[in-house]
Amino acid sequence: MKIGLDIMGGDYAPKAIVLGAIAAHQSLNAGEHLVLIGDTEQIKPILIEEGFNPDHFEYVHTDEVIGMGEHPTKAIVQKPKSSISVGFNLLKEGKIDSFASAGNSGAMLVGAVFSVKTIPGIIRPCLCTILPKIKGGTGLLLDVGANADCKPDILLQFGALGSLYAENLLQIDNPKVALMNIGEEDEKGNMLSMATFPLMKDTNLFNFVGNVEGRDLFNDKADVIVCDGFTGNVMLKLAESFYVMTVKKGMKDEFFDRFNYEQYGGSPVLGVNAPVVIGHGISSPLAVKNMVLQSREMITTGLVDKIKTAFK
């Protein structure tokens, strides 16, 4: 197994990414290897400084970087030697089994769709994030930013993708899938949610349990919550702020500590033909480590193949 990691992506690259790679290496099993993609002239001095044997990693040198503020599509086309572009070429050619980056998220989405392509049958790939539950355990929220505008059939597919992820990576048996809405009643919501509800109610693709409201995000009414990417991104950023506020207030709370994004690594891109994970731009070494381990789980569970089978 070869896990590709973009060393140049993120606000604190390359040092934070390299330190995260070192931490991840300690948790990998025999036969599981990290491939560091980026400027090797910047990588190896950090390894030496940390007293880490550079031979533990494989390296692919690149001399271009896609900045966080660059236009995703233009950057992918105009910077073919960037760490993100090279990483996706390696993934497309089967030279790595997954690819993760804390760099330009738009470029990561574009790169995934342009290189390894969308799985046949899937209308649009999406991003998901882990939700901590107040009684313990975790759930899933999707989409959280890839698709600001959606149609009912797209949300239906998000439900299927989320159910497969929850079952295989979160180990939830027959996960409960719900639609985010402004009320629990069947007829509630805007045009999108009212058109989506009957599709989900009639499907046999997943275990649909109806509408949920924003107050249900962290309880046990659903294991997978589906919404458009605009709504999901707003909820995600709000949830992340809970942890930041408790830290600033000097509060120590076990539940709110679980809102720390570092614990979860990144957001998987669901619906493309290979495991791809997008990390937070401010990813710390701990977040990078967990992003690598998340990539490994996507590979070992065979999630992509299971999605392909479900959408045949």
PDB file of C-alpha atoms in Angstrom:
ATOM      1  CA  MET A   1       0.000   0.000   0.000  1.00  0.00           C
ATOM      2  CA  LYS A   2       1.294   3.435  -0.967  1.00  0.00           C
ATOM      3  CA  ILE A   3      -0.334   6.516   0.570  1.00  0.00           C
ATOM      4  CA  GLY A   4       0.402   9.732  -1.321  1.00  0.00           C
ATOM      5  CA  LEU A   5       0.787  12.926   0.708  1.00  0.00           C
ATOM      6  CA  ASP A   6       1.196  16.452  -0.658  1.00  0.00           C
ATOM      7  CA  ILE A   7       3.970  18.048   1.402  1.00  0.00           C
ATOM      8  CA  MET A   8       3.515  21.521  -0.070  1.00  0.00           C
ATOM      9  CA  GLY A   9      -0.198  21.991   0.682  1.00  0.00           C
ATOM     10  CA  GLY A  10      -1.446  23.930   3.697  1.00  0.00           C
ATOM     11  CA  ASP A  11      -0.734  27.142   5.564  1.00  0.00           C
ATOM     12  CA  TYR A  12       2.067  25.555   7.586  1.00  0.00           C
ATOM     13  CA  ALA A  13       3.640  23.457   4.845  1.00  0.00           C
ATOM     14  CA  PRO A  14       6.050  21.893   4.506  1.00  0.00           C
ATOM     15  CA  LYS A  15       7.102  21.544   8.163  1.00  0.00           C
ATOM     16  CA  ALA A  16       3.710  20.695   9.700  1.00  0.00           C
ATOM     17  CA  ILE A  17       3.036  18.171   6.927  1.00  0.00           C
ATOM     18  CA  VAL A  18       6.421  16.491   7.303  1.00  0.00           C
ATOM     19  CA  LEU A  19       6.011  16.281  11.087  1.00  0.00           C
ATOM     20  CA  GLY A  20       2.573  14.753  10.543  1.00  0.00           C
ATOM     21  CA  ALA A  21       4.059  12.231   8.123  1.00  0.00           C
ATOM     22  CA  ILE A  22       6.646  11.239  10.737  1.00  0.00           C
ATOM     23  CA  ALA A  23       3.889  10.755  13.333  1.00  0.00           C
ATOM     24  CA  ALA A  24       1.766   8.750  10.873  1.00  0.00           C
ATOM     25  CA  HIS A  25       4.702   6.479  10.023  1.00  0.00           C
ATOM     26  CA  GLN A  26       4.765   5.238  13.622  1.00  0.00           C
ATOM     27  CA  SER A  27       1.171   3.981  13.227  1.00  0.00           C
ATOM     28  CA  LEU A  28       1.529   2.302   9.837  1.00  0.00           C
ATOM     29  CA  ASN A  29       1.880  -1.453   9.514  1.00  0.00           C
ATOM     30  CA  ALA A  30       4.398  -3.426   7.512  1.00  0.00           C
ATOM     31  CA  GLY A  31       3.713  -2.998   3.811  1.00  0.00           C
ATOM     32  CA  GLU A  32       2.098   0.428   4.310  1.00  0.00           C
ATOM     33  CA  HIS A  33       4.278   3.233   2.968  1.00  0.00           C
ATOM     34  CA  LEU A  34       4.071   6.995   2.661  1.00  0.00           C
ATOM     35  CA  VAL A  35       4.996   8.686  -0.606  1.00  0.00           C
ATOM     36  CA  LEU A  36       5.874  12.342   0.002  1.00  0.00           C
ATOM     37  CA  ILE A  37       5.169  14.590  -2.975  1.00  0.00           C
ATOM     38  CA  GLY A  38       6.819  17.999  -3.054  1.00  0.00           C
ATOM     39  CA  ASP A  39      10.115  19.853  -2.983  1.00  0.00           C
ATOM     40  CA  THR A  40      12.587  17.314  -1.585  1.00  0.00           C
ATOM     41  CA  GLU A  41      15.076  20.107  -0.934  1.00  0.00           C
ATOM     42  CA  GLN A  42      12.669  21.378   1.719  1.00  0.00           C
ATOM     43  CA  ILE A  43      11.585  17.975   3.019  1.00  0.00           C
ATOM     44  CA  LYS A  44      14.846  16.268   3.897  1.00  0.00           C
ATOM     45  CA  PRO A  45      16.343  19.000   6.128  1.00  0.00           C
ATOM     46  CA  ILE A  46      13.233  18.730   8.333  1.00  0.00           C
ATOM     47  CA  LEU A  47      13.669  14.965   8.594  1.00  0.00           C
ATOM     48  CA  ILE A  48      17.324  15.354   9.527  1.00  0.00           C
ATOM     49  CA  GLU A  49      16.441  18.009  12.097  1.00  0.00           C
ATOM     50  CA  GLU A  50      13.962  15.566  13.658  1.00  0.00           C
ATOM     51  CA  GLY A  51      16.498  12.734  13.646  1.00  0.00           C
ATOM     52  CA  PHE A  52      14.224  10.683  11.384  1.00  0.00           C
ATOM     53  CA  ASN A  53      15.609   8.222   8.851  1.00  0.00           C
ATOM     54  CA  PRO A  54      14.652   9.585   5.378  1.00  0.00           C
ATOM     55  CA  ASP A  55      14.700   6.029   4.001  1.00  0.00           C
ATOM     56  CA  HIS A  56      11.368   5.323   5.701  1.00  0.00           C
ATOM     57  CA  PHE A  57       9.608   7.395   3.026  1.00  0.00           C
ATOM     58  CA  GLU A  58       9.451   7.420  -0.750  1.00  0.00           C
ATOM     59  CA  TYR A  59       9.761  10.763  -2.540  1.00  0.00           C
ATOM     60  CA  VAL A  60       8.496  12.368  -5.724  1.00  0.00           C
ATOM     61  CA  HIS A  61      10.095  15.747  -6.367  1.00  0.00           C
ATOM     62  CA  THR A  62       8.018  18.670  -7.631  1.00  0.00           C
ATOM     63  CA  ASP A  63       9.032  22.276  -8.147  1.00  0.00           C
ATOM     64  CA  GLU A  64       5.658  24.024  -8.380  1.00  0.00           C
ATOM     65  CA  VAL A  65       3.009  24.786  -5.755  1.00  0.00           C
ATOM     66  CA  ILE A  66      -0.671  25.663  -6.201  1.00  0.00           C
ATOM     67  CA  GLY A  67      -1.378  28.520  -3.802  1.00  0.00           C
ATOM     68  CA  MET A  68      -4.418  28.536  -1.529  1.00  0.00           C
ATOM     69  CA  GLY A  69      -5.929  31.524  -3.362  1.00  0.00           C
ATOM     70  CA  GLU A  70      -5.369  30.380  -6.944  1.00  0.00           C
ATOM     71  CA  HIS A  71      -8.211  29.544  -9.320  1.00  0.00           C
ATOM     72  CA  PRO A  72      -8.569  25.725  -9.078  1.00  0.00           C
ATOM     73  CA  THR A  73      -9.091  24.833 -12.743  1.00  0.00           C
ATOM     74  CA  LYS A  74      -6.536  27.299 -14.088  1.00  0.00           C
ATOM     75  CA  ALA A  75      -3.957  26.206 -11.544  1.00  0.00           C
ATOM     76  CA  ILE A  76      -4.342  22.504 -12.348  1.00  0.00           C
ATOM     77  CA  VAL A  77      -3.909  23.214 -16.071  1.00  0.00           C
ATOM     78  CA  GLN A  78      -1.168  25.828 -15.789  1.00  0.00           C
ATOM     79  CA  LYS A  79       0.904  24.080 -13.113  1.00  0.00           C
ATOM     80  CA  PRO A  80       1.307  20.458 -14.263  1.00  0.00           C
ATOM     81  CA  LYS A  81       4.453  20.097 -12.143  1.00  0.00           C
ATOM     82  CA  SER A  82       2.762  21.195  -8.922  1.00  0.00           C
ATOM     83  CA  SER A  83       2.537  18.767  -6.016  1.00  0.00           C
ATOM     84  CA  ILE A  84      -1.247  18.457  -6.399  1.00  0.00           C
ATOM     85  CA  SER A  85      -1.114  17.853 -10.174  1.00  0.00           C
ATOM     86  CA  VAL A  86       1.723  15.334  -9.847  1.00  0.00           C
ATOM     87  CA  GLY A  87      -0.061  13.593  -6.985  1.00  0.00           C
ATOM     88  CA  PHE A  88      -3.176  13.066  -9.058  1.00  0.00           C
ATOM     89  CA  ASN A  89      -1.149  11.793 -12.016  1.00  0.00           C
ATOM     90  CA  LEU A  90       0.457   9.218  -9.721  1.00  0.00           C
ATOM     91  CA  LEU A  91      -2.980   8.233  -8.430  1.00  0.00           C
ATOM     92  CA  LYS A  92      -4.358   7.939 -11.961  1.00  0.00           C
ATOM     93  CA  GLU A  93      -1.428   5.740 -13.006  1.00  0.00           C
ATOM     94  CA  GLY A  94      -1.846   3.481  -9.971  1.00  0.00           C
ATOM     95  CA  LYS A  95       1.568   4.388  -8.542  1.00  0.00           C
ATOM     96  CA  ILE A  96      -0.087   5.424  -5.278  1.00  0.00           C
ATOM     97  CA  ASP A  97      -3.282   4.028  -3.741  1.00  0.00           C
ATOM     98  CA  SER A  98      -4.612   7.248  -2.266  1.00  0.00           C
ATOM     99  CA  PHE A  99      -3.821  10.957  -2.279  1.00  0.00           C
ATOM    100  CA  ALA A 100      -4.238  13.524   0.487  1.00  0.00           C
ATOM    101  CA  SER A 101      -3.483  17.236   0.702  1.00  0.00           C
ATOM    102  CA  ALA A 102      -4.179  20.185   2.988  1.00  0.00           C
ATOM    103  CA  GLY A 103      -3.694  22.501   0.020  1.00  0.00           C
ATOM    104  CA  ASN A 104      -6.120  24.314  -2.277  1.00  0.00           C
ATOM    105  CA  SER A 105      -9.392  22.421  -1.749  1.00  0.00           C
ATOM    106  CA  GLY A 106     -10.861  23.561  -5.059  1.00  0.00           C
ATOM    107  CA  ALA A 107      -7.791  22.285  -6.912  1.00  0.00           C
ATOM    108  CA  MET A 108      -8.111  18.980  -5.066  1.00  0.00           C
ATOM    109  CA  LEU A 109     -11.729  18.596  -6.167  1.00  0.00           C
ATOM    110  CA  VAL A 110     -10.970  19.583  -9.750  1.00  0.00           C
ATOM    111  CA  GLY A 111      -7.907  17.333  -9.801  1.00  0.00           C
ATOM    112  CA  ALA A 112      -9.901  14.362  -8.539  1.00  0.00           C
ATOM    113  CA  VAL A 113     -12.614  14.762 -11.171  1.00  0.00           C
ATOM    114  CA  PHE A 114     -10.157  15.458 -14.014  1.00  0.00           C
ATOM    115  CA  SER A 115      -7.726  12.657 -13.194  1.00  0.00           C
ATOM    116  CA  VAL A 116      -9.293   9.595 -11.578  1.00  0.00           C
ATOM    117  CA  LYS A 117     -12.779  10.689 -12.735  1.00  0.00           C
ATOM    118  CA  THR A 118     -16.206  10.325 -11.167  1.00  0.00           C
ATOM    119  CA  ILE A 119     -17.488   6.790 -10.601  1.00  0.00           C
ATOM    120  CA  PRO A 120     -19.957   5.869 -13.395  1.00  0.00           C
ATOM    121  CA  GLY A 121     -23.521   6.476 -12.253  1.00  0.00           C
ATOM    122  CA  ILE A 122     -22.641   9.208  -9.785  1.00  0.00           C
ATOM    123  CA  ILE A 123     -23.825  12.679 -10.764  1.00  0.00           C
ATOM    124  CA  ARG A 124     -21.498  14.692  -8.513  1.00  0.00           C
ATOM    125  CA  PRO A 125     -18.830  13.746  -5.960  1.00  0.00           C
ATOM    126  CA  CYS A 126     -19.210  15.265  -2.513  1.00  0.00           C
ATOM    127  CA  LEU A 127     -17.310  16.001   0.687  1.00  0.00           C
ATOM    128  CA  CYS A 128     -18.219  14.524   4.059  1.00  0.00           C
ATOM    129  CA  THR A 129     -17.218  15.232   7.640  1.00  0.00           C
ATOM    130  CA  ILE A 130     -17.435  13.375  10.937  1.00  0.00           C
ATOM    131  CA  LEU A 131     -19.992  14.514  13.541  1.00  0.00           C
ATOM    132  CA  PRO A 132     -19.330  13.829  17.248  1.00  0.00           C
ATOM    133  CA  LYS A 133     -22.451  12.555  19.020  1.00  0.00           C
ATOM    134  CA  ILE A 134     -23.298  13.808  22.504  1.00  0.00           C
ATOM    135  CA  LYS A 135     -23.881  10.270  23.829  1.00  0.00           C
ATOM    136  CA  GLY A 136     -20.674   8.985  22.255  1.00  0.00           C
ATOM    137  CA  GLY A 137     -19.853   7.639  18.847  1.00  0.00           C
ATOM    138  CA  THR A 138     -19.826   9.563  15.596  1.00  0.00           C
ATOM    139  CA  GLY A 139     -22.043  10.342  12.644  1.00  0.00           C
ATOM    140  CA  LEU A 140     -21.563  11.804   9.193  1.00  0.00           C
ATOM    141  CA  LEU A 141     -22.602  15.033   7.456  1.00  0.00           C
ATOM    142  CA  LEU A 142     -22.546  15.517   3.685  1.00  0.00           C
ATOM    143  CA  ASP A 143     -22.145  17.501   1.485  1.00  0.00           C
ATOM    144  CA  VAL A 144     -19.978  20.071   3.302  1.00  0.00           C
ATOM    145  CA  GLY A 145     -18.825  22.283   0.467  1.00  0.00           C
ATOM    146  CA  ALA A 146     -18.318  20.617  -2.892  1.00  0.00           C
ATOM    147  CA  ASN A 147     -21.796  21.370  -4.258  1.00  0.00           C
ATOM    148  CA  ALA A 148     -23.404  24.614  -3.117  1.00  0.00           C
ATOM    149  CA  ASP A 149     -26.425  24.001  -5.351  1.00  0.00           C
ATOM    150  CA  CYS A 150     -28.020  20.572  -5.652  1.00  0.00           C
ATOM    151  CA  LYS A 151     -30.977  18.784  -7.177  1.00  0.00           C
ATOM    152  CA  PRO A 152     -33.074  16.077  -5.510  1.00  0.00           C
ATOM    153  CA  ASP A 153     -31.416  13.149  -7.305  1.00  0.00           C
ATOM    154  CA  ILE A 154     -28.002  14.425  -6.223  1.00  0.00           C
ATOM    155  CA  LEU A 155     -29.051  14.514  -2.558  1.00  0.00           C
ATOM    156  CA  LEU A 156     -30.450  11.005  -2.949  1.00  0.00           C
ATOM    157  CA  GLN A 157     -27.027   9.813  -4.082  1.00  0.00           C
ATOM    158  CA  PHE A 158     -25.354  11.630  -1.187  1.00  0.00           C
ATOM    159  CA  GLY A 159     -27.518   9.538   1.111  1.00  0.00           C
ATOM    160  CA  ALA A 160     -26.253   6.337  -0.507  1.00  0.00           C
ATOM    161  CA  LEU A 161     -22.618   7.513  -0.395  1.00  0.00           C
ATOM    162  CA  GLY A 162     -22.904   8.544   3.240  1.00  0.00           C
ATOM    163  CA  SER A 163     -24.529   5.257   4.202  1.00  0.00           C
ATOM    164  CA  LEU A 164     -21.706   3.278   2.594  1.00  0.00           C
ATOM    165  CA  TYR A 165     -19.061   5.381   4.340  1.00  0.00           C
ATOM    166  CA  ALA A 166     -20.782   5.087   7.727  1.00  0.00           C
ATOM    167  CA  GLU A 167     -21.169   1.341   7.378  1.00  0.00           C
ATOM    168  CA  ASN A 168     -17.626   0.621   6.228  1.00  0.00           C
ATOM    169  CA  LEU A 169     -15.472   3.214   7.995  1.00  0.00           C
ATOM    170  CA  LEU A 170     -17.532   4.126  11.042  1.00  0.00           C
ATOM    171  CA  GLN A 171     -18.657   0.508  11.510  1.00  0.00           C
ATOM    172  CA  ILE A 172     -22.334   1.466  11.910  1.00  0.00           C
ATOM    173  CA  ASP A 173     -24.721  -1.349  11.068  1.00  0.00           C
ATOM    174  CA  ASN A 174     -27.609  -0.269   8.808  1.00  0.00           C
ATOM    175  CA  PRO A 175     -26.940   3.462   9.366  1.00  0.00           C
ATOM    176  CA  LYS A 176     -29.914   5.774   9.773  1.00  0.00           C
ATOM    177  CA  VAL A 177     -29.951   8.394   6.999  1.00  0.00           C
ATOM    178  CA  ALA A 178     -31.843  11.666   7.405  1.00  0.00           C
ATOM    179  CA  LEU A 179     -32.479  14.815   5.375  1.00  0.00           C
ATOM    180  CA  MET A 180     -31.601  18.163   6.988  1.00  0.00           C
ATOM    181  CA  ASN A 181     -34.664  20.376   7.045  1.00  0.00           C
ATOM    182  CA  ILE A 182     -36.415  23.150   8.974  1.00  0.00           C
ATOM    183  CA  GLY A 183     -38.917  20.726  10.494  1.00  0.00           C
ATOM    184  CA  GLU A 184     -39.526  17.009  10.966  1.00  0.00           C
ATOM    185  CA  GLU A 185     -42.834  16.882   9.100  1.00  0.00           C
ATOM    186  CA  ASP A 186     -42.806  15.245   5.666  1.00  0.00           C
ATOM    187  CA  GLU A 187     -44.048  18.332   3.850  1.00  0.00           C
ATOM    188  CA  LYS A 188     -41.617  20.828   5.441  1.00  0.00           C
ATOM    189  CA  GLY A 189     -38.835  22.740   3.735  1.00  0.00           C
ATOM    190  CA  ASN A 190     -37.909  24.544   0.553  1.00  0.00           C
ATOM    191  CA  MET A 191     -38.459  23.249  -2.972  1.00  0.00           C
ATOM    192  CA  LEU A 192     -35.301  21.142  -2.869  1.00  0.00           C
ATOM    193  CA  SER A 193     -36.053  19.364   0.393  1.00  0.00           C
ATOM    194  CA  MET A 194     -39.727  18.816  -0.455  1.00  0.00           C
ATOM    195  CA  ALA A 195     -38.741  17.239  -3.780  1.00  0.00           C
ATOM    196  CA  THR A 196     -35.973  15.152  -2.196  1.00  0.00           C
ATOM    197  CA  PHE A 197     -38.042  13.727   0.662  1.00  0.00           C
ATOM    198  CA  PRO A 198     -40.281  11.401  -1.423  1.00  0.00           C
ATOM    199  CA  LEU A 199     -37.244  10.117  -3.345  1.00  0.00           C
ATOM    200  CA  MET A 200     -35.530   9.161  -0.099  1.00  0.00           C
ATOM    201  CA  LYS A 201     -38.719   7.764   1.408  1.00  0.00           C
ATOM    202  CA  ASP A 202     -39.193   5.398  -1.534  1.00  0.00           C
ATOM    203  CA  THR A 203     -35.568   4.306  -1.968  1.00  0.00           C
ATOM    204  CA  ASN A 204     -34.088   0.964  -1.030  1.00  0.00           C
ATOM    205  CA  LEU A 205     -30.533   2.311  -1.289  1.00  0.00           C
ATOM    206  CA  PHE A 206     -30.357   3.162   2.414  1.00  0.00           C
ATOM    207  CA  ASN A 207     -32.268   3.274   5.695  1.00  0.00           C
ATOM    208  CA  PHE A 208     -34.107   6.599   5.497  1.00  0.00           C
ATOM    209  CA  VAL A 209     -35.544   7.878   8.794  1.00  0.00           C
ATOM    210  CA  GLY A 210     -37.047  11.184   7.629  1.00  0.00           C
ATOM    211  CA  ASN A 211     -36.268  14.835   8.230  1.00  0.00           C
ATOM    212  CA  VAL A 212     -34.108  16.172  11.040  1.00  0.00           C
ATOM    213  CA  GLU A 213     -33.516  19.735  12.218  1.00  0.00           C
ATOM    214  CA  GLY A 214     -30.350  21.616  13.085  1.00  0.00           C
ATOM    215  CA  ARG A 215     -30.790  20.746  16.766  1.00  0.00           C
ATOM    216  CA  ASP A 216     -30.501  17.059  15.850  1.00  0.00           C
ATOM    217  CA  LEU A 217     -27.003  17.378  14.402  1.00  0.00           C
ATOM    218  CA  PHE A 218     -25.298  15.846  17.433  1.00  0.00           C
ATOM    219  CA  ASN A 219     -27.956  13.494  18.803  1.00  0.00           C
ATOM    220  CA  ASP A 220     -28.801   9.932  17.789  1.00  0.00           C
ATOM    221  CA  LYS A 221     -31.768  10.544  15.504  1.00  0.00           C
ATOM    222  CA  ALA A 222     -29.571   9.874  12.475  1.00  0.00           C
ATOM    223  CA  ASP A 223     -26.140   8.459  11.696  1.00  0.00           C
ATOM    224  CA  VAL A 224     -25.885  10.193   8.312  1.00  0.00           C
ATOM    225  CA  ILE A 225     -27.310  13.661   7.650  1.00  0.00           C
ATOM    226  CA  VAL A 226     -27.706  14.835   4.053  1.00  0.00           C
ATOM    227  CA  CYS A 227     -27.824  18.438   2.836  1.00  0.00           C
ATOM    228  CA  ASP A 228     -26.547  20.649   0.035  1.00  0.00           C
ATOM    229  CA  GLY A 229     -22.941  21.806   0.238  1.00  0.00           C
ATOM    230  CA  PHE A 230     -23.838  25.406   1.114  1.00  0.00           C
ATOM    231  CA  THR A 231     -25.857  24.375   4.171  1.00  0.00           C
ATOM    232  CA  GLY A 232     -23.348  21.716   5.174  1.00  0.00           C
ATOM    233  CA  ASN A 233     -20.372  24.064   4.987  1.00  0.00           C
ATOM    234  CA  VAL A 234     -22.116  26.646   7.177  1.00  0.00           C
ATOM    235  CA  MET A 235     -22.917  23.965   9.773  1.00  0.00           C
ATOM    236  CA  LEU A 236     -19.384  22.577   9.638  1.00  0.00           C
ATOM    237  CA  LYS A 237     -17.746  25.978  10.200  1.00  0.00           C
ATOM    238  CA  LEU A 238     -20.183  26.714  13.042  1.00  0.00           C
ATOM    239  CA  ALA A 239     -19.397  23.367  14.689  1.00  0.00           C
ATOM    240  CA  GLU A 240     -15.648  23.973  14.381  1.00  0.00           C
ATOM    241  CA  SER A 241     -16.086  27.309  16.160  1.00  0.00           C
ATOM    242  CA  PHE A 242     -17.488  25.554  19.258  1.00  0.00           C
ATOM    243  CA  TYR A 243     -14.103  24.047  20.038  1.00  0.00           C
ATOM    244  CA  VAL A 244     -12.275  27.320  19.359  1.00  0.00           C
ATOM    245  CA  MET A 245     -14.632  29.202  21.686  1.00  0.00           C
ATOM    246  CA  THR A 246     -14.193  26.722  24.545  1.00  0.00           C
ATOM    247  CA  VAL A 247     -10.423  27.009  24.235  1.00  0.00           C
ATOM    248  CA  LYS A 248     -10.562  30.813  24.218  1.00  0.00           C
ATOM    249  CA  LYS A 249     -12.868  30.779  27.250  1.00  0.00           C
ATOM    250  CA  GLY A 250     -10.538  28.434  29.111  1.00  0.00           C
ATOM    251  CA  MET A 251     -13.229  25.773  29.307  1.00  0.00           C
ATOM    252  CA  LYS A 252     -12.451  22.064  29.361  1.00  0.00           C
ATOM    253  CA  ASP A 253     -15.301  19.931  28.090  1.00  0.00           C
ATOM    254  CA  GLU A 254     -14.931  16.367  26.807  1.00  0.00           C
ATOM    255  CA  PHE A 255     -17.727  16.695  24.262  1.00  0.00           C
ATOM    256  CA  PHE A 256     -16.619  20.006  22.785  1.00  0.00           C
ATOM    257  CA  ASP A 257     -13.034  18.721  22.662  1.00  0.00           C
ATOM    258  CA  ARG A 258     -14.328  16.276  20.059  1.00  0.00           C
ATOM    259  CA  PHE A 259     -15.069  19.201  17.741  1.00  0.00           C
ATOM    260  CA  ASN A 260     -11.331  19.675  17.263  1.00  0.00           C
ATOM    261  CA  TYR A 261     -10.827  19.048  13.530  1.00  0.00           C
ATOM    262  CA  GLU A 262      -7.351  17.629  14.232  1.00  0.00           C
ATOM    263  CA  GLN A 263      -8.892  14.393  15.512  1.00  0.00           C
ATOM    264  CA  TYR A 264     -10.514  13.570  12.182  1.00  0.00           C
ATOM    265  CA  GLY A 265      -7.867  14.452   9.620  1.00  0.00           C
ATOM    266  CA  GLY A 266      -9.746  15.666   6.579  1.00  0.00           C
ATOM    267  CA  SER A 267     -12.811  15.435   4.369  1.00  0.00           C
ATOM    268  CA  PRO A 268     -12.958  12.449   1.998  1.00  0.00           C
ATOM    269  CA  VAL A 269     -14.085  13.061  -1.569  1.00  0.00           C
ATOM    270  CA  LEU A 270     -16.811  10.464  -2.091  1.00  0.00           C
ATOM    271  CA  GLY A 271     -17.776   9.397  -5.588  1.00  0.00           C
ATOM    272  CA  VAL A 272     -14.444   9.362  -7.422  1.00  0.00           C
ATOM    273  CA  ASN A 273     -12.497   6.304  -8.573  1.00  0.00           C
ATOM    274  CA  ALA A 274      -9.779   6.414  -5.895  1.00  0.00           C
ATOM    275  CA  PRO A 275      -9.416   7.463  -2.240  1.00  0.00           C
ATOM    276  CA  VAL A 276      -8.881  11.238  -2.008  1.00  0.00           C
ATOM    277  CA  VAL A 277      -8.812  13.225   1.250  1.00  0.00           C
ATOM    278  CA  ILE A 278      -8.774  17.022   1.579  1.00  0.00           C
ATOM    279  CA  GLY A 279      -7.307  18.396   4.785  1.00  0.00           C
ATOM    280  CA  HIS A 280      -7.941  21.686   6.557  1.00  0.00           C
ATOM    281  CA  GLY A 281      -5.712  24.510   5.335  1.00  0.00           C
ATOM    282  CA  ILE A 282      -4.453  25.094   8.877  1.00  0.00           C
ATOM    283  CA  SER A 283      -3.694  21.404   9.415  1.00  0.00           C
ATOM    284  CA  SER A 284      -1.342  20.675  12.305  1.00  0.00           C
ATOM    285  CA  PRO A 285       0.942  17.619  12.453  1.00  0.00           C
ATOM    286  CA  LEU A 286      -1.784  15.746  14.396  1.00  0.00           C
ATOM    287  CA  ALA A 287      -4.368  16.547  11.720  1.00  0.00           C
ATOM    288  CA  VAL A 288      -1.962  15.401   9.002  1.00  0.00           C
ATOM    289  CA  LYS A 289      -1.298  12.158  10.851  1.00  0.00           C
ATOM    290  CA  ASN A 290      -5.027  11.443  11.084  1.00  0.00           C
ATOM    291  CA  MET A 291      -5.496  12.406   7.431  1.00  0.00           C
ATOM    292  CA  VAL A 292      -2.956   9.723   6.498  1.00  0.00           C
ATOM    293  CA  LEU A 293      -4.644   7.135   8.732  1.00  0.00           C
ATOM    294  CA  GLN A 294      -8.016   8.074   7.251  1.00  0.00           C
ATOM    295  CA  SER A 295      -6.565   7.479   3.777  1.00  0.00           C
ATOM    296  CA  ARG A 296      -5.350   4.066   4.902  1.00  0.00           C
ATOM    297  CA  GLU A 297      -8.823   3.132   6.159  1.00  0.00           C
ATOM    298  CA  MET A 298     -10.389   4.101   2.849  1.00  0.00           C
ATOM    299  CA  ILE A 299      -7.933   1.799   1.097  1.00  0.00           C
ATOM    300  CA  THR A 300      -8.182  -1.168   3.473  1.00  0.00           C
ATOM    301  CA  THR A 301     -11.998  -1.150   3.590  1.00  0.00           C
ATOM    302  CA  GLY A 302     -12.226  -1.107  -0.202  1.00  0.00           C
ATOM    303  CA  LEU A 303     -14.726   1.755   0.027  1.00  0.00           C
ATOM    304  CA  VAL A 304     -14.310   2.899  -3.587  1.00  0.00           C
ATOM    305  CA  ASP A 305     -15.011  -0.597  -4.948  1.00  0.00           C
ATOM    306  CA  LYS A 306     -18.063  -0.897  -2.721  1.00  0.00           C
ATOM    307  CA  ILE A 307     -19.396   2.413  -4.048  1.00  0.00           C
ATOM    308  CA  LYS A 308     -18.774   1.233  -7.611  1.00  0.00           C
ATOM    309  CA  THR A 309     -20.738  -1.942  -6.946  1.00  0.00           C
ATOM    310  CA  ALA A 310     -23.622  -0.030  -5.366  1.00  0.00           C
ATOM    311  CA  PHE A 311     -23.924   2.319  -8.349  1.00  0.00           C
ATOM    312  CA  LYS A 312     -23.709  -0.263 -11.134  1.00  0.00           C
TER     313      LYS A 312
END
